[in-house]
């Protein structure tokens, strides 16, 4: 089923005309009302969508420098809602919505919910954090628009999540993939069966995750797992989401215009090439953003999708450009390590990367937990047991061939790695001055 067939199945040429009309309105709106854009977009009359590439980028630092209201195109009194990013470093990024912007958000969220199989009358357990983070309220409002009954569980409190799942029997669960996995694992450890919850679909996002993690979640809950993408600066969740074909995420490109650029030079990359996603809002009034550098690495696809939606699609997000690690000259995304680890049945999908930069050469340690069956075979956890030594060696070799880097693999006792209730912290960087960096920052 398609939520808004007129918009989602719009022929490409009509869509481009609409995008161009909306872009012109947005540019005029931003230049007239936001001094920052009046200054930057001066004199740049565009003749068509293709000219967009000539305009300067907007970056997260611009939002920070104009904190809190400097990039708003409406007076704060006209805002219907404010949200903010977690702001792990310094001040948060504040985003504002007019009542009309909230309507756009509900619309795009309704599309991704319906694309994942949600239907009016379903119950949805919403385990995204409610509050300044856009996950909770974004899913909540979109779900109400579709006619779902929402259980506003919010993030955290795994025991209560399990109780609600068992007793209210929702059709769907939405959460970060790492938290959903933690819920399933906790239930299984109590002797319960997550498959018996009867979930029909799971909607996951807000952090990078891989096909391997999708497989783990689908096996755990016995329900298909859909990838939902978004960021607060643009609107929150709902910028893009998967349909039943699950061959990329459909971008709501009648509201948010995507481009892919070279993260280093900013040059536009052709369809099919990987790079940084840049988004221009086409309908937002409170906080129009022109060519916003999301920092997220993906690929744009424009081939038609079997589902009939005509929008551009993006590939599963690989991670953030600033989460890319450089270890011994090798560029590496945590998601690449995840893909390798999750292909090994004898491991649990819980891992952490420790990058030690205190010496002259950075060292990568991959910490991961063996599956319970393996530990049972060893008669309990013993890191020096030949089975575990052999497993560690095999994982090291697999990683070396997949990422081109020899990492130290440390197998840890059951449940010793921290479990996530929001965005998982996958990387710990140890630096010389003893400062420890956690990435990505843990919004709920
Ligand atoms: O995470 C919005 C959201 C909530 C999306 C719930 C999906 C579900 P922020 O806290 O502003 O907003 O973080 C945005 O999270 O730039 C990506 O780096 C990352 N991210 C979001 N969704 C995905 C995803 C929300 N599906 C930042 N895959 C983005 C990979 C994701 N990364």
CSV table of C-alpha atoms and ligand atoms in Angstrom, one decimal:
chain,number,residue,atom,x,y,z
A,1,UNK,CA,0.0,0.0,0.0
A,2,UNK,CA,1.1,3.5,-0.7
A,3,UNK,CA,0.1,6.3,1.7
A,4,UNK,CA,0.0,9.2,-0.9
A,5,UNK,CA,0.0,7.7,-4.4
A,6,UNK,CA,-0.4,11.1,-6.1
A,7,UNK,CA,2.9,12.2,-4.5
A,8,UNK,CA,4.8,9.0,-4.2
A,9,UNK,CA,4.0,7.7,-7.7
A,10,UNK,CA,4.3,11.0,-9.5
A,11,UNK,CA,5.9,10.7,-12.9
A,12,UNK,CA,9.5,11.8,-12.9
A,13,UNK,CA,9.0,14.9,-15.1
A,14,UNK,CA,6.1,16.2,-13.0
A,15,UNK,CA,8.2,15.6,-9.9
A,16,UNK,CA,11.1,17.6,-11.3
A,17,UNK,CA,8.7,20.5,-12.2
A,18,UNK,CA,7.3,20.4,-8.7
A,19,UNK,CA,10.8,20.4,-7.2
A,20,UNK,CA,11.9,23.3,-9.3
A,21,UNK,CA,8.8,25.3,-8.4
A,22,UNK,CA,9.3,24.5,-4.7
A,23,UNK,CA,13.0,25.3,-4.8
A,24,UNK,CA,12.3,28.7,-6.3
A,25,UNK,CA,9.8,29.5,-3.6
A,26,UNK,CA,12.2,28.2,-0.9
A,27,UNK,CA,15.1,30.3,-2.2
A,28,UNK,CA,13.0,33.4,-2.3
A,29,UNK,CA,11.6,32.6,1.2
A,30,UNK,CA,15.1,32.1,2.7
A,31,UNK,CA,16.7,35.1,1.0
A,32,UNK,CA,13.9,37.5,2.1
A,33,UNK,CA,13.8,36.3,5.7
A,34,UNK,CA,17.1,34.9,6.8
A,35,UNK,CA,20.0,37.4,6.7
A,36,UNK,CA,22.5,34.5,6.5
A,37,UNK,CA,20.9,33.4,3.2
A,38,UNK,CA,20.3,37.0,1.9
A,39,UNK,CA,24.1,37.4,2.2
A,40,UNK,CA,25.1,34.0,0.7
A,41,UNK,CA,22.6,33.7,-2.1
A,42,UNK,CA,22.8,37.2,-3.4
A,43,UNK,CA,22.6,37.6,-7.1
A,44,UNK,CA,22.5,33.8,-7.8
A,45,UNK,CA,19.4,33.5,-10.0
A,46,UNK,CA,18.9,29.9,-10.9
A,47,UNK,CA,17.6,28.7,-14.3
A,48,UNK,CA,16.8,25.2,-13.4
A,49,UNK,CA,17.4,22.4,-10.8
A,50,UNK,CA,20.8,21.7,-12.2
A,51,UNK,CA,22.0,25.2,-11.1
A,52,UNK,CA,21.5,24.2,-7.5
A,53,UNK,CA,25.1,22.8,-7.5
A,54,UNK,CA,26.4,26.4,-7.9
A,55,UNK,CA,25.0,27.5,-4.5
A,56,UNK,CA,27.1,27.4,-1.3
A,57,UNK,CA,26.6,24.6,1.2
A,58,UNK,CA,25.0,25.1,4.7
A,59,UNK,CA,26.8,23.2,7.5
A,60,UNK,CA,26.1,22.2,11.0
A,61,UNK,CA,28.6,24.8,12.1
A,62,UNK,CA,26.4,27.5,10.5
A,63,UNK,CA,23.5,26.4,12.7
A,64,UNK,CA,25.8,26.4,15.8
A,65,UNK,CA,27.1,29.9,14.9
A,66,UNK,CA,23.6,31.2,14.6
A,67,UNK,CA,22.4,29.4,17.8
A,68,UNK,CA,19.6,29.3,18.7
A,69,UNK,CA,17.3,31.3,16.3
A,70,UNK,CA,19.6,32.9,13.8
A,71,UNK,CA,18.7,30.8,10.8
A,72,UNK,CA,14.9,30.9,11.4
A,73,UNK,CA,12.8,32.3,8.6
A,74,UNK,CA,9.9,33.1,11.0
A,75,UNK,CA,9.8,34.9,14.3
A,76,UNK,CA,10.1,32.4,17.3
A,77,UNK,CA,6.5,33.3,18.2
A,78,UNK,CA,5.3,31.6,15.0
A,79,UNK,CA,7.0,28.3,15.9
A,80,UNK,CA,4.7,25.4,16.8
A,81,UNK,CA,7.5,23.2,18.1
A,82,UNK,CA,11.2,23.2,18.9
A,83,UNK,CA,13.5,20.2,18.9
A,84,UNK,CA,17.3,20.0,19.4
A,85,UNK,CA,20.1,17.6,18.7
A,86,UNK,CA,21.9,15.9,21.5
A,87,UNK,CA,24.8,18.4,21.4
A,88,UNK,CA,27.5,16.1,22.8
A,89,UNK,CA,30.0,18.8,22.1
A,90,UNK,CA,28.9,22.2,23.3
A,91,UNK,CA,25.5,23.7,22.6
A,92,UNK,CA,22.8,21.7,21.0
A,93,UNK,CA,21.5,22.4,17.5
A,94,UNK,CA,18.0,23.9,17.8
A,95,UNK,CA,15.5,23.3,15.1
A,96,UNK,CA,12.1,24.9,14.8
A,97,UNK,CA,8.8,24.0,13.0
A,98,UNK,CA,5.8,26.0,12.0
A,99,UNK,CA,2.4,24.2,12.2
A,100,UNK,CA,2.7,23.6,8.5
A,101,UNK,CA,6.2,22.1,8.9
A,102,UNK,CA,4.8,19.7,11.4
A,103,UNK,CA,2.2,18.7,8.9
A,104,UNK,CA,4.9,18.0,6.3
A,105,UNK,CA,6.7,15.9,8.9
A,106,UNK,CA,3.6,13.9,9.7
A,107,UNK,CA,3.0,13.3,6.0
A,108,UNK,CA,6.5,12.0,5.3
A,109,UNK,CA,6.4,9.8,8.4
A,110,UNK,CA,3.1,8.4,7.3
A,111,UNK,CA,4.7,7.4,4.0
A,112,UNK,CA,7.5,5.5,5.6
A,113,UNK,CA,5.2,3.8,8.2
A,114,UNK,CA,2.8,2.6,5.5
A,115,UNK,CA,5.7,1.5,3.3
A,116,UNK,CA,6.9,-0.7,6.1
A,117,UNK,CA,3.5,-2.3,6.4
A,118,UNK,CA,1.8,-0.2,9.1
A,119,UNK,CA,-2.0,0.0,8.7
A,120,UNK,CA,-4.7,2.0,10.4
A,121,UNK,CA,-5.9,0.1,13.5
A,122,UNK,CA,-2.4,-1.4,14.2
A,123,UNK,CA,-0.8,-0.8,17.6
A,124,UNK,CA,2.8,0.6,17.4
A,125,UNK,CA,5.2,0.5,20.3
A,126,UNK,CA,7.4,3.6,20.0
A,127,UNK,CA,10.7,3.0,21.8
A,128,UNK,CA,12.4,6.0,20.4
A,129,UNK,CA,13.1,8.7,23.0
A,130,UNK,CA,10.5,11.3,23.5
A,131,UNK,CA,11.8,14.8,24.2
A,132,UNK,CA,14.1,17.1,22.3
A,133,UNK,CA,15.3,14.1,20.2
A,134,UNK,CA,13.1,13.9,17.1
A,135,UNK,CA,12.7,10.1,17.1
A,136,UNK,CA,9.9,9.8,19.7
A,137,UNK,CA,7.5,12.6,18.6
A,138,UNK,CA,8.3,12.2,14.9
A,139,UNK,CA,7.1,8.6,14.9
A,140,UNK,CA,4.3,9.4,17.3
A,141,UNK,CA,2.8,12.1,15.1
A,142,UNK,CA,3.2,10.1,11.9
A,143,UNK,CA,1.7,7.1,13.4
A,144,UNK,CA,-1.3,9.0,14.6
A,145,UNK,CA,-1.7,10.5,11.1
A,146,UNK,CA,-1.9,6.9,9.7
A,147,UNK,CA,-4.5,5.9,12.3
A,148,UNK,CA,-2.3,3.7,14.4
A,149,UNK,CA,-2.7,3.5,18.1
A,150,UNK,CA,0.6,4.5,19.6
A,151,UNK,CA,2.2,3.1,22.8
A,152,UNK,CA,4.5,6.0,23.7
A,153,UNK,CA,7.0,3.8,25.6
A,154,UNK,CA,10.0,6.1,24.8
A,155,UNK,CA,13.5,4.7,25.1
A,156,UNK,CA,15.1,2.8,27.9
A,157,UNK,CA,13.5,0.6,30.6
A,158,UNK,CA,13.9,-2.7,28.9
A,159,UNK,CA,11.8,-4.6,31.4
A,160,UNK,CA,8.9,-2.3,30.8
A,161,UNK,CA,9.3,-2.5,27.0
A,162,UNK,CA,9.1,-6.3,27.3
A,163,UNK,CA,6.1,-6.2,29.5
A,164,UNK,CA,4.3,-3.8,27.1
A,165,UNK,CA,5.2,-5.9,24.0
A,166,UNK,CA,3.9,-9.1,25.7
A,167,UNK,CA,0.7,-7.6,27.1
A,168,UNK,CA,-0.3,-5.0,24.4
A,169,UNK,CA,0.9,-7.2,21.5
A,170,UNK,CA,1.7,-4.3,19.1
A,171,UNK,CA,1.9,-5.0,15.4
A,172,UNK,CA,5.0,-2.9,15.1
A,173,UNK,CA,8.0,-1.8,17.1
A,174,UNK,CA,10.2,1.2,16.4
A,175,UNK,CA,13.5,1.8,18.0
A,176,UNK,CA,17.2,2.1,17.3
A,177,UNK,CA,18.4,-1.2,15.9
A,178,UNK,CA,20.8,-1.6,18.8
A,179,UNK,CA,18.1,-1.1,21.4
A,180,UNK,CA,15.7,-3.4,19.6
A,181,UNK,CA,18.3,-6.1,19.7
A,182,UNK,CA,18.9,-5.5,23.4
A,183,UNK,CA,15.1,-5.9,24.0
A,184,UNK,CA,15.1,-9.2,22.1
A,185,UNK,CA,18.2,-10.5,23.9
A,186,UNK,CA,16.9,-9.6,27.3
A,187,UNK,CA,13.6,-11.3,26.7
A,188,UNK,CA,15.5,-14.4,25.4
A,189,UNK,CA,17.8,-14.4,28.5
A,190,UNK,CA,14.6,-14.5,30.7
A,191,UNK,CA,13.5,-17.7,28.9
A,192,UNK,CA,11.0,-15.8,26.7
A,193,UNK,CA,10.8,-16.0,22.9
A,194,UNK,CA,10.8,-12.7,21.0
A,195,UNK,CA,9.2,-14.4,18.0
A,196,UNK,CA,6.1,-15.3,20.2
A,197,UNK,CA,5.4,-11.5,20.6
A,198,UNK,CA,3.8,-11.7,17.2
A,199,UNK,CA,5.4,-8.5,15.8
A,200,UNK,CA,4.6,-7.9,12.1
A,201,UNK,CA,7.2,-5.3,11.4
A,202,UNK,CA,10.0,-3.4,13.0
A,203,UNK,CA,11.1,0.1,12.0
A,204,UNK,CA,14.6,0.9,12.9
A,205,UNK,CA,17.0,3.9,12.4
A,206,UNK,CA,18.7,6.8,14.0
A,207,UNK,CA,22.1,5.1,13.8
A,208,UNK,CA,24.2,3.2,11.2
A,209,UNK,CA,23.4,-0.5,10.9
A,210,UNK,CA,24.1,-3.2,8.5
A,211,UNK,CA,22.4,-6.0,6.5
A,212,UNK,CA,24.0,-8.4,9.1
A,213,UNK,CA,22.1,-6.6,11.9
A,214,UNK,CA,19.0,-6.6,9.9
A,215,UNK,CA,19.3,-10.4,9.7
A,216,UNK,CA,19.9,-10.7,13.4
A,217,UNK,CA,16.8,-8.6,14.2
A,218,UNK,CA,14.6,-10.4,11.7
A,219,UNK,CA,15.7,-13.8,13.1
A,220,UNK,CA,15.2,-12.6,16.7
A,221,UNK,CA,11.7,-11.1,16.2
A,222,UNK,CA,10.5,-13.1,13.2
A,223,UNK,CA,9.4,-9.9,11.6
A,224,UNK,CA,10.8,-7.8,8.7
A,225,UNK,CA,13.1,-4.9,9.7
A,226,UNK,CA,12.8,-1.7,7.8
A,227,UNK,CA,15.4,1.1,7.7
A,228,UNK,CA,14.2,4.7,8.4
A,229,UNK,CA,16.5,7.6,8.0
A,230,UNK,CA,16.4,11.3,8.9
A,231,UNK,CA,18.1,14.0,10.8
A,232,UNK,CA,16.8,16.8,13.1
A,233,UNK,CA,18.2,19.6,11.0
A,234,UNK,CA,16.1,18.6,8.0
A,235,UNK,CA,13.0,17.4,9.8
A,236,UNK,CA,13.7,14.3,11.9
A,237,UNK,CA,12.9,10.7,10.9
A,238,UNK,CA,11.0,10.4,7.7
A,239,UNK,CA,13.4,11.9,5.2
A,240,UNK,CA,13.8,8.5,3.7
A,241,UNK,CA,12.6,4.9,4.4
A,242,UNK,CA,12.4,1.5,2.9
A,243,UNK,CA,9.5,-0.1,1.1
A,244,UNK,CA,8.8,-3.8,0.9
A,245,UNK,CA,11.3,-4.2,-1.9
A,246,UNK,CA,14.0,-3.0,0.5
A,247,UNK,CA,16.4,-2.0,-2.2
A,248,UNK,CA,17.3,1.4,-0.9
A,249,UNK,CA,15.4,4.0,1.0
A,250,UNK,CA,12.9,6.2,-0.8
A,251,UNK,CA,13.7,9.8,-0.2
A,252,UNK,CA,10.6,12.1,0.2
A,253,UNK,CA,12.2,14.2,-2.6
A,254,UNK,CA,9.1,16.3,-3.2
A,255,UNK,CA,10.0,17.8,0.2
A,256,UNK,CA,13.8,17.2,0.5
A,257,UNK,CA,16.0,17.4,-2.6
A,258,UNK,CA,19.0,15.0,-2.4
A,259,UNK,CA,22.4,15.4,-4.0
A,260,UNK,CA,25.6,13.4,-3.4
A,261,UNK,CA,28.9,15.3,-3.2
A,262,UNK,CA,32.5,14.4,-2.8
A,263,UNK,CA,33.0,14.9,1.0
A,264,UNK,CA,36.5,16.4,0.5
A,265,UNK,CA,35.9,18.7,-2.5
A,266,UNK,CA,32.2,19.3,-2.4
A,267,UNK,CA,31.9,18.5,-6.1
A,268,UNK,CA,28.6,16.8,-7.1
A,269,UNK,CA,28.9,13.1,-7.8
A,270,UNK,CA,26.9,11.3,-10.4
A,271,UNK,CA,24.0,9.0,-9.5
A,272,UNK,CA,25.4,5.6,-8.4
A,273,UNK,CA,28.6,7.0,-6.9
A,274,UNK,CA,29.1,7.0,-3.2
A,275,UNK,CA,29.6,10.3,-1.3
A,276,UNK,CA,28.1,12.7,1.2
A,277,UNK,CA,24.4,13.2,1.2
A,278,UNK,CA,23.4,16.9,0.8
A,279,UNK,CA,19.8,17.9,1.3
A,280,UNK,CA,17.8,21.0,0.4
A,281,UNK,CA,14.4,21.5,2.1
A,282,UNK,CA,11.7,22.3,-0.5
A,283,UNK,CA,8.7,23.0,1.8
A,284,UNK,CA,9.9,23.9,5.2
A,285,UNK,CA,9.1,27.4,6.4
A,286,UNK,CA,10.6,27.8,9.8
A,287,UNK,CA,14.1,26.5,9.0
A,288,UNK,CA,14.7,26.3,5.3
A,289,UNK,CA,18.1,24.8,4.6
A,290,UNK,CA,19.9,25.1,1.3
A,291,UNK,CA,22.4,22.4,0.4
A,292,UNK,CA,22.8,21.1,3.9
A,293,UNK,CA,25.8,18.8,4.4
A,294,UNK,CA,24.4,15.9,6.3
A,295,UNK,CA,27.8,14.3,6.9
A,296,UNK,CA,26.2,10.9,6.0
A,297,UNK,CA,27.8,8.7,3.4
A,298,UNK,CA,25.5,6.9,0.9
A,299,UNK,CA,24.8,6.5,-2.8
A,300,UNK,CA,21.9,7.9,-4.8
A,301,UNK,CA,19.9,5.6,-7.1
A,302,UNK,CA,17.3,6.7,-9.6
A,303,UNK,CA,16.3,3.3,-11.2
A,304,UNK,CA,12.5,2.7,-10.9
A,305,UNK,CA,11.5,0.6,-7.9
A,306,UNK,CA,9.4,-2.5,-8.1
A,307,UNK,CA,7.0,-0.9,-5.5
A,308,UNK,CA,5.9,1.8,-8.0
A,309,UNK,CA,7.2,4.7,-6.0
A,310,UNK,CA,9.1,7.1,-8.3
A,311,UNK,CA,11.3,8.9,-5.8
A,312,UNK,CA,15.0,8.8,-5.8
A,313,UNK,CA,16.4,6.3,-3.4
A,314,UNK,CA,19.5,6.2,-1.2
A,315,UNK,CA,21.5,3.1,-0.3
A,316,UNK,CA,21.7,2.0,3.3
A,317,UNK,CA,23.8,4.7,5.1
A,318,UNK,CA,27.4,3.7,5.5
A,319,UNK,CA,28.0,6.0,8.5
A,320,UNK,CA,29.0,9.6,9.0
A,321,UNK,CA,32.0,11.0,7.2
A,322,UNK,CA,33.3,12.2,10.6
A,323,UNK,CA,32.9,8.7,12.0
A,324,UNK,CA,35.4,7.3,9.5
A,325,UNK,CA,38.4,6.0,11.3
A,326,UNK,CA,41.9,6.2,9.9
A,327,UNK,CA,44.0,3.5,11.4
A,328,UNK,CA,47.5,2.8,10.1
A,329,UNK,CA,46.6,4.7,6.9
A,330,UNK,CA,43.4,2.6,6.3
A,331,UNK,CA,40.1,4.4,6.1
A,332,UNK,CA,37.4,2.4,7.9
A,333,UNK,CA,33.8,2.8,8.8
A,334,UNK,CA,32.5,1.0,11.9
A,335,UNK,CA,29.8,-0.4,9.7
A,336,UNK,CA,32.4,-2.3,7.7
A,337,UNK,CA,33.6,-4.0,10.8
A,338,UNK,CA,30.0,-4.8,11.8
A,339,UNK,CA,29.3,-6.4,8.4
A,340,UNK,CA,32.3,-8.8,8.9
A,341,UNK,CA,31.5,-9.6,12.5
A,342,UNK,CA,27.9,-10.3,11.9
A,343,UNK,CA,28.7,-12.8,9.1
A,344,UNK,CA,30.2,-15.0,11.8
A,345,UNK,CA,27.5,-17.1,13.4
A,346,UNK,CA,29.6,-17.8,16.5
A,347,UNK,CA,29.5,-14.1,17.5
A,348,UNK,CA,26.8,-12.0,19.1
A,349,UNK,CA,25.9,-8.8,17.3
A,350,UNK,CA,27.4,-6.7,20.1
A,351,UNK,CA,30.8,-5.1,19.5
A,352,UNK,CA,32.9,-2.0,20.2
A,353,UNK,CA,35.9,-0.7,18.5
A,354,UNK,CA,38.7,0.7,20.6
A,355,UNK,CA,41.2,2.9,18.7
A,356,UNK,CA,44.3,3.4,20.7
A,357,UNK,CA,46.2,6.5,19.5
A,358,UNK,CA,48.4,6.8,22.6
A,359,UNK,CA,51.4,5.2,20.8
A,360,UNK,CA,53.1,6.3,17.6
A,361,UNK,CA,51.0,3.9,15.5
A,362,UNK,CA,47.3,3.8,16.1
A,363,UNK,CA,46.0,0.3,17.0
A,364,UNK,CA,42.5,-1.1,16.5
A,365,UNK,CA,41.0,-3.5,19.0
A,366,UNK,CA,37.7,-5.1,18.1
A,367,UNK,CA,35.8,-6.3,21.2
A,368,UNK,CA,33.0,-8.7,20.6
A,369,UNK,CA,31.1,-11.4,22.5
A,370,UNK,CA,30.9,-15.0,21.5
A,371,UNK,CA,27.5,-16.6,21.1
A,372,UNK,CA,26.2,-18.5,24.2
A,373,UNK,CA,26.4,-21.9,22.3
A,374,UNK,CA,30.1,-21.4,21.8
A,375,UNK,CA,30.6,-20.6,25.5
A,376,UNK,CA,28.6,-23.6,26.4
A,377,UNK,CA,30.8,-25.8,24.3
A,378,UNK,CA,33.8,-24.5,26.2
A,379,UNK,CA,32.2,-25.3,29.5
A,380,UNK,CA,32.0,-21.6,30.5
A,381,UNK,CA,33.8,-18.5,29.4
A,382,UNK,CA,37.6,-18.9,29.3
A,383,UNK,CA,39.5,-16.7,26.9
A,384,UNK,CA,42.4,-19.2,26.7
A,385,UNK,CA,40.2,-22.1,25.7
A,386,UNK,CA,41.4,-23.5,22.3
A,387,UNK,CA,37.9,-23.0,20.8
A,388,UNK,CA,37.9,-19.3,21.7
A,389,UNK,CA,41.5,-18.8,20.6
A,390,UNK,CA,40.6,-20.4,17.3
A,391,UNK,CA,37.5,-18.2,16.9
A,392,UNK,CA,39.5,-15.1,17.7
A,393,UNK,CA,42.1,-16.0,15.1
A,394,UNK,CA,39.5,-16.6,12.4
A,395,UNK,CA,37.7,-13.3,13.1
A,396,UNK,CA,41.1,-11.5,12.9
A,397,UNK,CA,41.8,-13.1,9.6
A,398,UNK,CA,38.4,-12.3,8.2
A,399,UNK,CA,38.7,-8.7,9.3
A,400,UNK,CA,42.2,-8.4,7.8
A,401,UNK,CA,40.9,-9.6,4.4
A,402,UNK,CA,37.7,-7.5,4.6
A,403,UNK,CA,39.2,-4.2,5.8
A,404,UNK,CA,42.8,-4.6,5.0
A,405,UNK,CA,43.9,-4.0,8.6
A,406,UNK,CA,45.1,-6.4,11.3
A,407,UNK,CA,43.1,-5.7,14.4
A,408,UNK,CA,43.4,-7.2,17.8
A,409,UNK,CA,40.3,-9.2,18.4
A,410,UNK,CA,39.2,-9.5,22.0
A,411,UNK,CA,36.4,-12.0,22.9
A,412,UNK,CA,34.6,-10.9,26.0
A,413,UNK,CA,32.5,-12.7,28.6
A,414,UNK,CA,28.7,-12.7,28.0
A,415,UNK,CA,27.0,-9.3,28.5
A,416,UNK,CA,30.2,-7.4,29.3
A,417,UNK,CA,29.8,-4.9,26.5
A,418,UNK,CA,27.4,-2.1,27.2
A,419,UNK,CA,24.0,-2.5,25.7
A,420,UNK,CA,22.4,0.4,24.1
A,421,UNK,CA,19.0,2.0,24.9
A,422,UNK,CA,19.4,4.7,22.2
A,423,UNK,CA,22.2,5.4,19.7
A,424,UNK,CA,24.9,2.8,20.3
A,425,UNK,CA,28.4,4.0,21.1
A,426,UNK,CA,30.5,1.8,18.7
A,427,UNK,CA,33.9,3.6,18.9
A,428,UNK,CA,36.1,4.5,21.8
A,429,UNK,CA,39.1,6.6,20.9
A,430,UNK,CA,42.0,6.7,23.3
A,431,UNK,CA,44.3,9.7,22.8
A,432,UNK,CA,47.6,10.6,24.2
A,433,UNK,CA,46.3,13.2,26.7
A,434,UNK,CA,44.1,10.5,28.2
A,435,UNK,CA,41.1,12.1,26.7
A,436,UNK,CA,38.6,9.5,25.7
A,437,UNK,CA,36.2,10.2,22.8
A,438,UNK,CA,32.9,8.5,22.4
A,439,UNK,CA,31.3,8.4,19.0
A,440,UNK,CA,28.5,8.8,18.1
A,441,UNK,CA,27.0,10.9,20.9
A,442,UNK,CA,24.3,9.0,22.7
A,443,UNK,CA,20.9,10.7,22.1
A,444,UNK,CA,18.1,8.4,23.1
B,1,LIG,O1,18.3,10.3,14.5
B,1,LIG,C1,16.3,11.1,13.5
B,1,LIG,C2,15.8,9.7,13.4
B,1,LIG,C3,15.1,9.2,14.5
B,1,LIG,C4,16.0,8.9,12.3
B,1,LIG,C5,14.5,7.9,14.4
B,1,LIG,C6,15.5,7.7,12.2
B,1,LIG,C7,14.7,7.2,13.3
B,1,LIG,P1,19.5,13.0,14.8
B,1,LIG,O2,19.5,12.7,16.2
B,1,LIG,O3,19.5,14.5,14.4
B,1,LIG,O4,18.1,12.5,14.1
B,1,LIG,O5,20.6,12.2,14.1
B,1,LIG,C8,20.7,12.2,12.7
B,1,LIG,O6,21.6,10.0,12.7
B,1,LIG,O7,22.7,12.3,10.3
B,1,LIG,C9,22.7,9.9,10.6
B,1,LIG,O8,24.1,10.1,10.9
B,1,LIG,C10,22.1,9.1,11.7
B,1,LIG,N1,21.0,8.3,11.2
B,1,LIG,C11,19.7,8.5,11.3
B,1,LIG,N2,19.0,7.5,10.7
B,1,LIG,C12,19.9,6.6,10.2
B,1,LIG,C13,19.8,5.4,9.5
B,1,LIG,C14,17.7,11.2,14.1
B,1,LIG,N3,18.7,4.8,9.2
B,1,LIG,C15,21.9,11.3,12.3
B,1,LIG,N4,21.0,4.8,9.2
B,1,LIG,C16,22.0,11.2,10.8
B,1,LIG,C17,22.2,5.3,9.5
B,1,LIG,C18,21.2,7.1,10.6
B,1,LIG,N5,22.3,6.5,10.2
